[in-house]
JSON list of C-alpha atoms in Angstrom, two decimals:
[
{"chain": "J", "resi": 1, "resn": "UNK", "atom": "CA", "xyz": [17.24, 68.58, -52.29]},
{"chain": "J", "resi": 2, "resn": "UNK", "atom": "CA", "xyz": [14.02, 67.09, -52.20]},
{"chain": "J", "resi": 3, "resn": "UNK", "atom": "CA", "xyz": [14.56, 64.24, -49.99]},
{"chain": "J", "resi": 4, "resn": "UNK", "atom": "CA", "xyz": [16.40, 67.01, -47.14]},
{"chain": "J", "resi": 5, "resn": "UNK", "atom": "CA", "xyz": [13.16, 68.57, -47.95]},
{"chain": "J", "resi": 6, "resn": "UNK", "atom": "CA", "xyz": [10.58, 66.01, -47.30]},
{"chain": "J", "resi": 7, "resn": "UNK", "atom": "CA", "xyz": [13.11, 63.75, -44.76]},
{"chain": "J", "resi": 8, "resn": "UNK", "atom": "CA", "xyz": [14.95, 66.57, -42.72]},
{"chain": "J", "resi": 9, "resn": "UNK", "atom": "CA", "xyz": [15.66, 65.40, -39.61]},
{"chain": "J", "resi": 10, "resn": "UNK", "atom": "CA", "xyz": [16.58, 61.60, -40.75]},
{"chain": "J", "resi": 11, "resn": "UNK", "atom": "CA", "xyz": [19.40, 63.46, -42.85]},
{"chain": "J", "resi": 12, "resn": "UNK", "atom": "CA", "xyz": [20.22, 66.62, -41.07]},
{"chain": "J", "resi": 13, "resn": "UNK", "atom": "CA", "xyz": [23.73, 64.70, -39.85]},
{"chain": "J", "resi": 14, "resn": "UNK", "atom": "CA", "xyz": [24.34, 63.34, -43.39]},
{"chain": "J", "resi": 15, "resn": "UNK", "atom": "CA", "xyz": [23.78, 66.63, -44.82]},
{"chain": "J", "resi": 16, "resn": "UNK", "atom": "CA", "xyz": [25.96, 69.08, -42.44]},
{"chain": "J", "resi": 17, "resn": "UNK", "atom": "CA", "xyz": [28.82, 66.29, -43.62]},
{"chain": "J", "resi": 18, "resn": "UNK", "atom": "CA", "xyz": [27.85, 66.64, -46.89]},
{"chain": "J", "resi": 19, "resn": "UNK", "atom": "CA", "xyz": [27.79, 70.57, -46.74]},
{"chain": "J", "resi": 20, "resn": "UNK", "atom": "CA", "xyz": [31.79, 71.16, -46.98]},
{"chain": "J", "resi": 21, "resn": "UNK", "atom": "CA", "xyz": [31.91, 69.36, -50.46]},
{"chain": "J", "resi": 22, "resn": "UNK", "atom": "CA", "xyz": [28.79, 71.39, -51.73]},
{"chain": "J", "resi": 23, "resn": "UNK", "atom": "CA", "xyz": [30.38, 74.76, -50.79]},
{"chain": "J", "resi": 24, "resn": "UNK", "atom": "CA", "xyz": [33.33, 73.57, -52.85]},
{"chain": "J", "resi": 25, "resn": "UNK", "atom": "CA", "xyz": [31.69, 73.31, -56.18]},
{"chain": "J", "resi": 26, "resn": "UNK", "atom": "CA", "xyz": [30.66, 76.93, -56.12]},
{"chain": "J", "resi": 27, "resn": "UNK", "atom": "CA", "xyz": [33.79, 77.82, -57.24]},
{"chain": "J", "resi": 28, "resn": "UNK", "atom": "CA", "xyz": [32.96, 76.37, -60.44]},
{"chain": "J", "resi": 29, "resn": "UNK", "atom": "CA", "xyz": [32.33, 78.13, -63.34]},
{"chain": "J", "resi": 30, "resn": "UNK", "atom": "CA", "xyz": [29.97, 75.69, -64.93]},
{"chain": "J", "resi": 31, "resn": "UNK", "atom": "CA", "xyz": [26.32, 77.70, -64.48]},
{"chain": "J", "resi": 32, "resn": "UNK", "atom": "CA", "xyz": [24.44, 74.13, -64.20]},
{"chain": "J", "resi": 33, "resn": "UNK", "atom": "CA", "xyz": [26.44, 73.09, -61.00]},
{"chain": "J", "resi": 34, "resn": "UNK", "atom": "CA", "xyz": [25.89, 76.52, -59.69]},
{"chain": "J", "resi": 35, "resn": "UNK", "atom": "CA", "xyz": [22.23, 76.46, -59.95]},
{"chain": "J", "resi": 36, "resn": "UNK", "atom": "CA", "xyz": [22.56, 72.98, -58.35]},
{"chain": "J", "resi": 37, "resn": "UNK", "atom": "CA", "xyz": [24.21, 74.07, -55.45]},
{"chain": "J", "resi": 38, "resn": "UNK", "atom": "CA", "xyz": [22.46, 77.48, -55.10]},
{"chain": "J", "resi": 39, "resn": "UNK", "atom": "CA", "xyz": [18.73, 75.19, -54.91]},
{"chain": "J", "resi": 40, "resn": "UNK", "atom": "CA", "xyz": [20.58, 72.76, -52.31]},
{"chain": "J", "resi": 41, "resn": "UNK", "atom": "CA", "xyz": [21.64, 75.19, -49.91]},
{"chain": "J", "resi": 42, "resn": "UNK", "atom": "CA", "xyz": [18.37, 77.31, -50.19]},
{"chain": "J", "resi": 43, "resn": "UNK", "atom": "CA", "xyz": [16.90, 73.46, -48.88]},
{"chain": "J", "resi": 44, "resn": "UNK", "atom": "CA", "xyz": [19.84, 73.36, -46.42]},
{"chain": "J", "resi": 45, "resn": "UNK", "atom": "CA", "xyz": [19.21, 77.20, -44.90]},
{"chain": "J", "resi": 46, "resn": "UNK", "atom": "CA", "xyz": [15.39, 76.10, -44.39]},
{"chain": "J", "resi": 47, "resn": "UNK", "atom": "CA", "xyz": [15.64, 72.66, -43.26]},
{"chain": "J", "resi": 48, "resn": "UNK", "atom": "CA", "xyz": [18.85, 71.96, -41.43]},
{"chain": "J", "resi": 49, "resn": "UNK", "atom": "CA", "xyz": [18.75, 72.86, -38.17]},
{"chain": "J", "resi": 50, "resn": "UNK", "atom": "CA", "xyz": [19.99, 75.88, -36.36]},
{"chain": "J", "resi": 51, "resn": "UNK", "atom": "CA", "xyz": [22.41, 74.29, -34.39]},
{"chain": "J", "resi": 52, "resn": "UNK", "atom": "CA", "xyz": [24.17, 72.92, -37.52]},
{"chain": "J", "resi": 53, "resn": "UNK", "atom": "CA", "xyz": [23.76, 76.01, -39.69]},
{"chain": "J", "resi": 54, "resn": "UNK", "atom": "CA", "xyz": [25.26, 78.75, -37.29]},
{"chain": "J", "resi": 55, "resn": "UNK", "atom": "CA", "xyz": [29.35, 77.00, -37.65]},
{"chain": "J", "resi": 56, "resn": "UNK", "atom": "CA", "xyz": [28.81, 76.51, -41.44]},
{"chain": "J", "resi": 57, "resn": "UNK", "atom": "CA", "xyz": [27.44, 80.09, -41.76]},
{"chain": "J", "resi": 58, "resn": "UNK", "atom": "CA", "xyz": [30.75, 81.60, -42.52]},
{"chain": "J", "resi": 59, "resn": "UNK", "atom": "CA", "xyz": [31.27, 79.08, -45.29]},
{"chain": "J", "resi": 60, "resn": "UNK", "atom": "CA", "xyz": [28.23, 79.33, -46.94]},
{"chain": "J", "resi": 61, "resn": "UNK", "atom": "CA", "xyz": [27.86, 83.32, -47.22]},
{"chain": "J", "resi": 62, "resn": "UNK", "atom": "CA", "xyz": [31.57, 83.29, -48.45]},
{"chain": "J", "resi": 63, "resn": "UNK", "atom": "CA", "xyz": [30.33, 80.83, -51.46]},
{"chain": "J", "resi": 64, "resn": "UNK", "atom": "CA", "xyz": [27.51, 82.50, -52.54]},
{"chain": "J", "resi": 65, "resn": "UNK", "atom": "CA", "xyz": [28.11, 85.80, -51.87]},
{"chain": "J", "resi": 66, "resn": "UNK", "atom": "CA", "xyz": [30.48, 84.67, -54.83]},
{"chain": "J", "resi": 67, "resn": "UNK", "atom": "CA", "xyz": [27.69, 84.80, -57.14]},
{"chain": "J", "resi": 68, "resn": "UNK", "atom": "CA", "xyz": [25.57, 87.87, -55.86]},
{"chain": "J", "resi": 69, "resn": "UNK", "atom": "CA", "xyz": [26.88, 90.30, -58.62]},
{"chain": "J", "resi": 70, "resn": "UNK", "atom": "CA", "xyz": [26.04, 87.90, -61.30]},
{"chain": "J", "resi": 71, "resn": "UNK", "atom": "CA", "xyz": [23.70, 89.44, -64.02]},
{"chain": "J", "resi": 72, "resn": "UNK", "atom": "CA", "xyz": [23.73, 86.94, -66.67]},
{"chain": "J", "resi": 73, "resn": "UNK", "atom": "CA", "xyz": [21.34, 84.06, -64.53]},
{"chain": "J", "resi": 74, "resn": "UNK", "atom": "CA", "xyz": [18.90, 84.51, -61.56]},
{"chain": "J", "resi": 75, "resn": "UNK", "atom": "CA", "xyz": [21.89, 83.87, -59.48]},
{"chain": "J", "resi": 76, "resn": "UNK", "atom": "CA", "xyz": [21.43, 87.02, -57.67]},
{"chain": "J", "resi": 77, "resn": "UNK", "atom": "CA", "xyz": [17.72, 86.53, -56.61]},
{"chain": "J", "resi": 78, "resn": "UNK", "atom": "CA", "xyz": [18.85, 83.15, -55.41]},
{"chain": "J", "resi": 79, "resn": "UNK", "atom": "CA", "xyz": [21.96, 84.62, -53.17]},
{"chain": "J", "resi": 80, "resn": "UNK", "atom": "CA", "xyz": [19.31, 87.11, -51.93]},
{"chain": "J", "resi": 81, "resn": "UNK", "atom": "CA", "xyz": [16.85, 84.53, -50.96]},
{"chain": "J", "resi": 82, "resn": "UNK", "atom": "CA", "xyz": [19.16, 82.58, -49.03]},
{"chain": "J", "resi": 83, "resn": "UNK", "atom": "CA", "xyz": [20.70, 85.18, -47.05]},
{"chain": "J", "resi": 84, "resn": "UNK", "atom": "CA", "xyz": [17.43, 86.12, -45.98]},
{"chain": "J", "resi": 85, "resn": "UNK", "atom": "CA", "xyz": [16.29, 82.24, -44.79]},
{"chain": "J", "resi": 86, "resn": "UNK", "atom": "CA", "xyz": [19.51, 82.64, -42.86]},
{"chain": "J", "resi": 87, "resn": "UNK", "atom": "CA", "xyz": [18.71, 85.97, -41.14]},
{"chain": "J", "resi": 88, "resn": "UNK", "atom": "CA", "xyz": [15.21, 84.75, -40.42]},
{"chain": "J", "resi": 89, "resn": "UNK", "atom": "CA", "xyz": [16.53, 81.19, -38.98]},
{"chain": "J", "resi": 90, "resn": "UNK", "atom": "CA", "xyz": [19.91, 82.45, -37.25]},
{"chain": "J", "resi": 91, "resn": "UNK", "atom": "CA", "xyz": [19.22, 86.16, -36.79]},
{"chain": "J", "resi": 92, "resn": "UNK", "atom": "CA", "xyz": [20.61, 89.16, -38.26]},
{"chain": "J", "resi": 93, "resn": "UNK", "atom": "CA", "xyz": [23.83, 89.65, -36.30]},
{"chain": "J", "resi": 94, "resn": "UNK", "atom": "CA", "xyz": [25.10, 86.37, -36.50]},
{"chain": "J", "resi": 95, "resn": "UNK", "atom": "CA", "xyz": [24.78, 86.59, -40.47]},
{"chain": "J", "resi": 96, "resn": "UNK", "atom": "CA", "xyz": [25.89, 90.31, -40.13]},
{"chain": "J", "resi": 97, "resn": "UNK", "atom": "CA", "xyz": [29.26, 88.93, -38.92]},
{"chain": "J", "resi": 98, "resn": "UNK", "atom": "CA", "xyz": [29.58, 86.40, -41.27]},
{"chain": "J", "resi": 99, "resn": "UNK", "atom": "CA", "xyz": [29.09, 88.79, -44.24]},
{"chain": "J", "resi": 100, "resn": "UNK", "atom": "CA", "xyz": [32.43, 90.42, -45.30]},
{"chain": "J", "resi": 101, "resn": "UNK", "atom": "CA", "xyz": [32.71, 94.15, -45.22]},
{"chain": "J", "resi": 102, "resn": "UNK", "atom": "CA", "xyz": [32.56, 94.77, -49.24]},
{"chain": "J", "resi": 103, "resn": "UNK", "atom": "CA", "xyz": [29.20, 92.93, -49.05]},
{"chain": "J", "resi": 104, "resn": "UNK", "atom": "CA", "xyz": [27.55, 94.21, -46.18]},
{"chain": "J", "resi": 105, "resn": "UNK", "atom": "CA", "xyz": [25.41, 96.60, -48.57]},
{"chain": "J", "resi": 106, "resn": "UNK", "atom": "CA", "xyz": [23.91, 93.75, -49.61]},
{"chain": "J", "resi": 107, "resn": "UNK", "atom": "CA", "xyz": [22.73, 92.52, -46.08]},
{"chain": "J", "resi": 108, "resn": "UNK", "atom": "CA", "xyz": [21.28, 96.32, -44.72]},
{"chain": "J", "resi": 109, "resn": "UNK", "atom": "CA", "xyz": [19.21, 96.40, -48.15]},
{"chain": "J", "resi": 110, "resn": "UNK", "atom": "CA", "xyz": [17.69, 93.31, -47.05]},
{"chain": "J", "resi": 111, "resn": "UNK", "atom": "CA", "xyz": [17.33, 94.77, -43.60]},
{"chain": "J", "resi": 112, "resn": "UNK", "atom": "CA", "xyz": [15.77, 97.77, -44.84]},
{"chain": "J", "resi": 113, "resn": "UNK", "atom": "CA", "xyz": [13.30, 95.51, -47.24]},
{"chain": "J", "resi": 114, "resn": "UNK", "atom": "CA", "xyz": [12.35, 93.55, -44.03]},
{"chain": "J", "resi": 115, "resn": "UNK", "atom": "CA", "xyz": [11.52, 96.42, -41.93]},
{"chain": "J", "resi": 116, "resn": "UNK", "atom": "CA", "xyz": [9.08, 98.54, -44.66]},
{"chain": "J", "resi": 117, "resn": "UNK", "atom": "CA", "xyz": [7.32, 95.69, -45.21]},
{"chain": "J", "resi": 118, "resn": "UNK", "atom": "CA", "xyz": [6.75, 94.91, -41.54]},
{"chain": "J", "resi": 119, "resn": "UNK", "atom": "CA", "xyz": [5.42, 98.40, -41.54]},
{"chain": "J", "resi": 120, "resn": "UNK", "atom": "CA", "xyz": [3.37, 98.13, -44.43]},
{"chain": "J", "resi": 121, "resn": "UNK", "atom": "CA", "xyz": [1.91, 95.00, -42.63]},
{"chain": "J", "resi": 122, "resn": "UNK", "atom": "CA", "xyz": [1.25, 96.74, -39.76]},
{"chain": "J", "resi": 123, "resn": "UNK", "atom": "CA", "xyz": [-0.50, 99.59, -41.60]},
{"chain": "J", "resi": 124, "resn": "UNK", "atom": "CA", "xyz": [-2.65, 97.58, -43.30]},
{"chain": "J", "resi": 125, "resn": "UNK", "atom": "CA", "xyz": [-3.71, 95.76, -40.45]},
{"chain": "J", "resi": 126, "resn": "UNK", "atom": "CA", "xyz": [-4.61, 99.13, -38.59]},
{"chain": "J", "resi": 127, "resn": "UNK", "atom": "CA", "xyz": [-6.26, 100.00, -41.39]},
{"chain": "J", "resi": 128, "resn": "UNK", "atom": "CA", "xyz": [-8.39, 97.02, -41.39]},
{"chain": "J", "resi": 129, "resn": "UNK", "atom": "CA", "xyz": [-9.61, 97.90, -37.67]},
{"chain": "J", "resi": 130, "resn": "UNK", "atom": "CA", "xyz": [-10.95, 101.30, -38.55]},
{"chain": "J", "resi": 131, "resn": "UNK", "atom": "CA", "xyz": [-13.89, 99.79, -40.45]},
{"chain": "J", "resi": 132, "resn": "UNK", "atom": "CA", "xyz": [-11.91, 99.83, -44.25]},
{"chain": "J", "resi": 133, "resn": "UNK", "atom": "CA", "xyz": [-12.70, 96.47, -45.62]},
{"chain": "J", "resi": 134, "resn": "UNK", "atom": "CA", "xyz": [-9.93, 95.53, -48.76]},
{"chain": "J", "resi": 135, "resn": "UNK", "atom": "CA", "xyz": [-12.98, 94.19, -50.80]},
{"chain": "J", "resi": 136, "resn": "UNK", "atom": "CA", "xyz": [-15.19, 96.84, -50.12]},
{"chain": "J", "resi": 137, "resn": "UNK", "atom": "CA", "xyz": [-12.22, 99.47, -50.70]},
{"chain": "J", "resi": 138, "resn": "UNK", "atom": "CA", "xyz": [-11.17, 98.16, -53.86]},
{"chain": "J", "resi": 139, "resn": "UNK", "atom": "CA", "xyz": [-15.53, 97.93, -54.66]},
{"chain": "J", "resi": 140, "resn": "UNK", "atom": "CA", "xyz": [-15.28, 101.43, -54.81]},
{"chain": "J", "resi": 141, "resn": "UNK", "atom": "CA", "xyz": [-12.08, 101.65, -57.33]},
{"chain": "J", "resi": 142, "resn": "UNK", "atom": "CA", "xyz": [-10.06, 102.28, -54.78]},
{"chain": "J", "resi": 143, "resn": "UNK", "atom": "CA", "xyz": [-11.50, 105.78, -53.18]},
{"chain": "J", "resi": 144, "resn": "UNK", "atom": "CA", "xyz": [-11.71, 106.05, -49.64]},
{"chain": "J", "resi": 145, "resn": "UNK", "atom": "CA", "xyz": [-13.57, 108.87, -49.31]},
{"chain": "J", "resi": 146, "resn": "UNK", "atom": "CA", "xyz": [-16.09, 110.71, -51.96]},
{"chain": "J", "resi": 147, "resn": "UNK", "atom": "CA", "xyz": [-13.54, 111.52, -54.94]},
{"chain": "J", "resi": 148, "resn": "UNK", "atom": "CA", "xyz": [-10.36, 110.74, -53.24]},
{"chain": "J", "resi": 149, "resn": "UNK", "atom": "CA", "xyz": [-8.37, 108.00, -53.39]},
{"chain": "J", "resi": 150, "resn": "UNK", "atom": "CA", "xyz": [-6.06, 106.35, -50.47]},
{"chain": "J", "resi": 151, "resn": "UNK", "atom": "CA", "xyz": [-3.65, 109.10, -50.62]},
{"chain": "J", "resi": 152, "resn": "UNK", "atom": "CA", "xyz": [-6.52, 111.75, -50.23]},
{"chain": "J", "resi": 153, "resn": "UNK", "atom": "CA", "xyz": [-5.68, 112.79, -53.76]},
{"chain": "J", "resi": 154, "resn": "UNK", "atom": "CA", "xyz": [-8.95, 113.39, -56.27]},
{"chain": "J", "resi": 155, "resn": "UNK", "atom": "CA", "xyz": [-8.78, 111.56, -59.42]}
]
């Protein structure tokens, strides 16, 4: 993982060969090879190309969507993490089509997630143009206004 990492484009064709195998061990149910995998192809979703990712996207989000009910490890975060490198690098739709019906939860939660946080962004930069400075707002323990806080609430 880290030489893809550091040597990406040397090992991009080596890699999308290599890819079929990988998929195939996460049908193990050793936790170790898992893990392995899971770290390789959150490398591979960052630093393989798009042009190689988008026919090996089917395979991939059937494999790990394998593991994104697991409790017992931080499988799940991992699952999550790819899917969204993928949506960022290949787009929404072409991952929405790739993701099987029962899992498609998963995908608009991410969606959602995206979205507020966008608009939180946004806020905060419109915020930042009316003159509210984050240092000197948090100065003043977080009141905006004489006795209020952000929310206009006293306390």
């Amino acid at each position: 993982a880290r030489l893809l990492f550091e040597f990406g484009g040397a090992l991009s064709g080596t890699v999308a060969g290599l890819l079929p195998a990988m998929l195939s061990l996460l049908r193990s149910k050793a936790r170790e090879v898992i893990k392995a995998v899971l770290g390789m192809l959150k490398v591979v979703s960052m630093r393989l190309p798009v042009e190689m990712l988008e026919p090996q996207l089917d395979a991939i989000l059937e494999g790990i969507l394998l593991w994104a009910s697991d409790s017992k490890n931080k499988f799940k975060l991992k699952v999550r993490l790819i899917i969204e490198k993928l949506a960022r690098r290949c787009g929404f739709d072409a991952v929405q089509a790739a993701v099987p019906a029962s899992d498609s939860r998963l995908l608009s939660h991410i969606r959602r997630e995206r979205t507020r946080k966008e608009v939180r962004k946004v806020a905060a930069t419109s915020q930042g143009e009316q003159g509210v400075d984050a240092a000197d707002w948090k100065s003043r323990g977080g009141h905006t206004v004489a006795g209020q806080n952000a929310t206009g609430r006293s306390g």
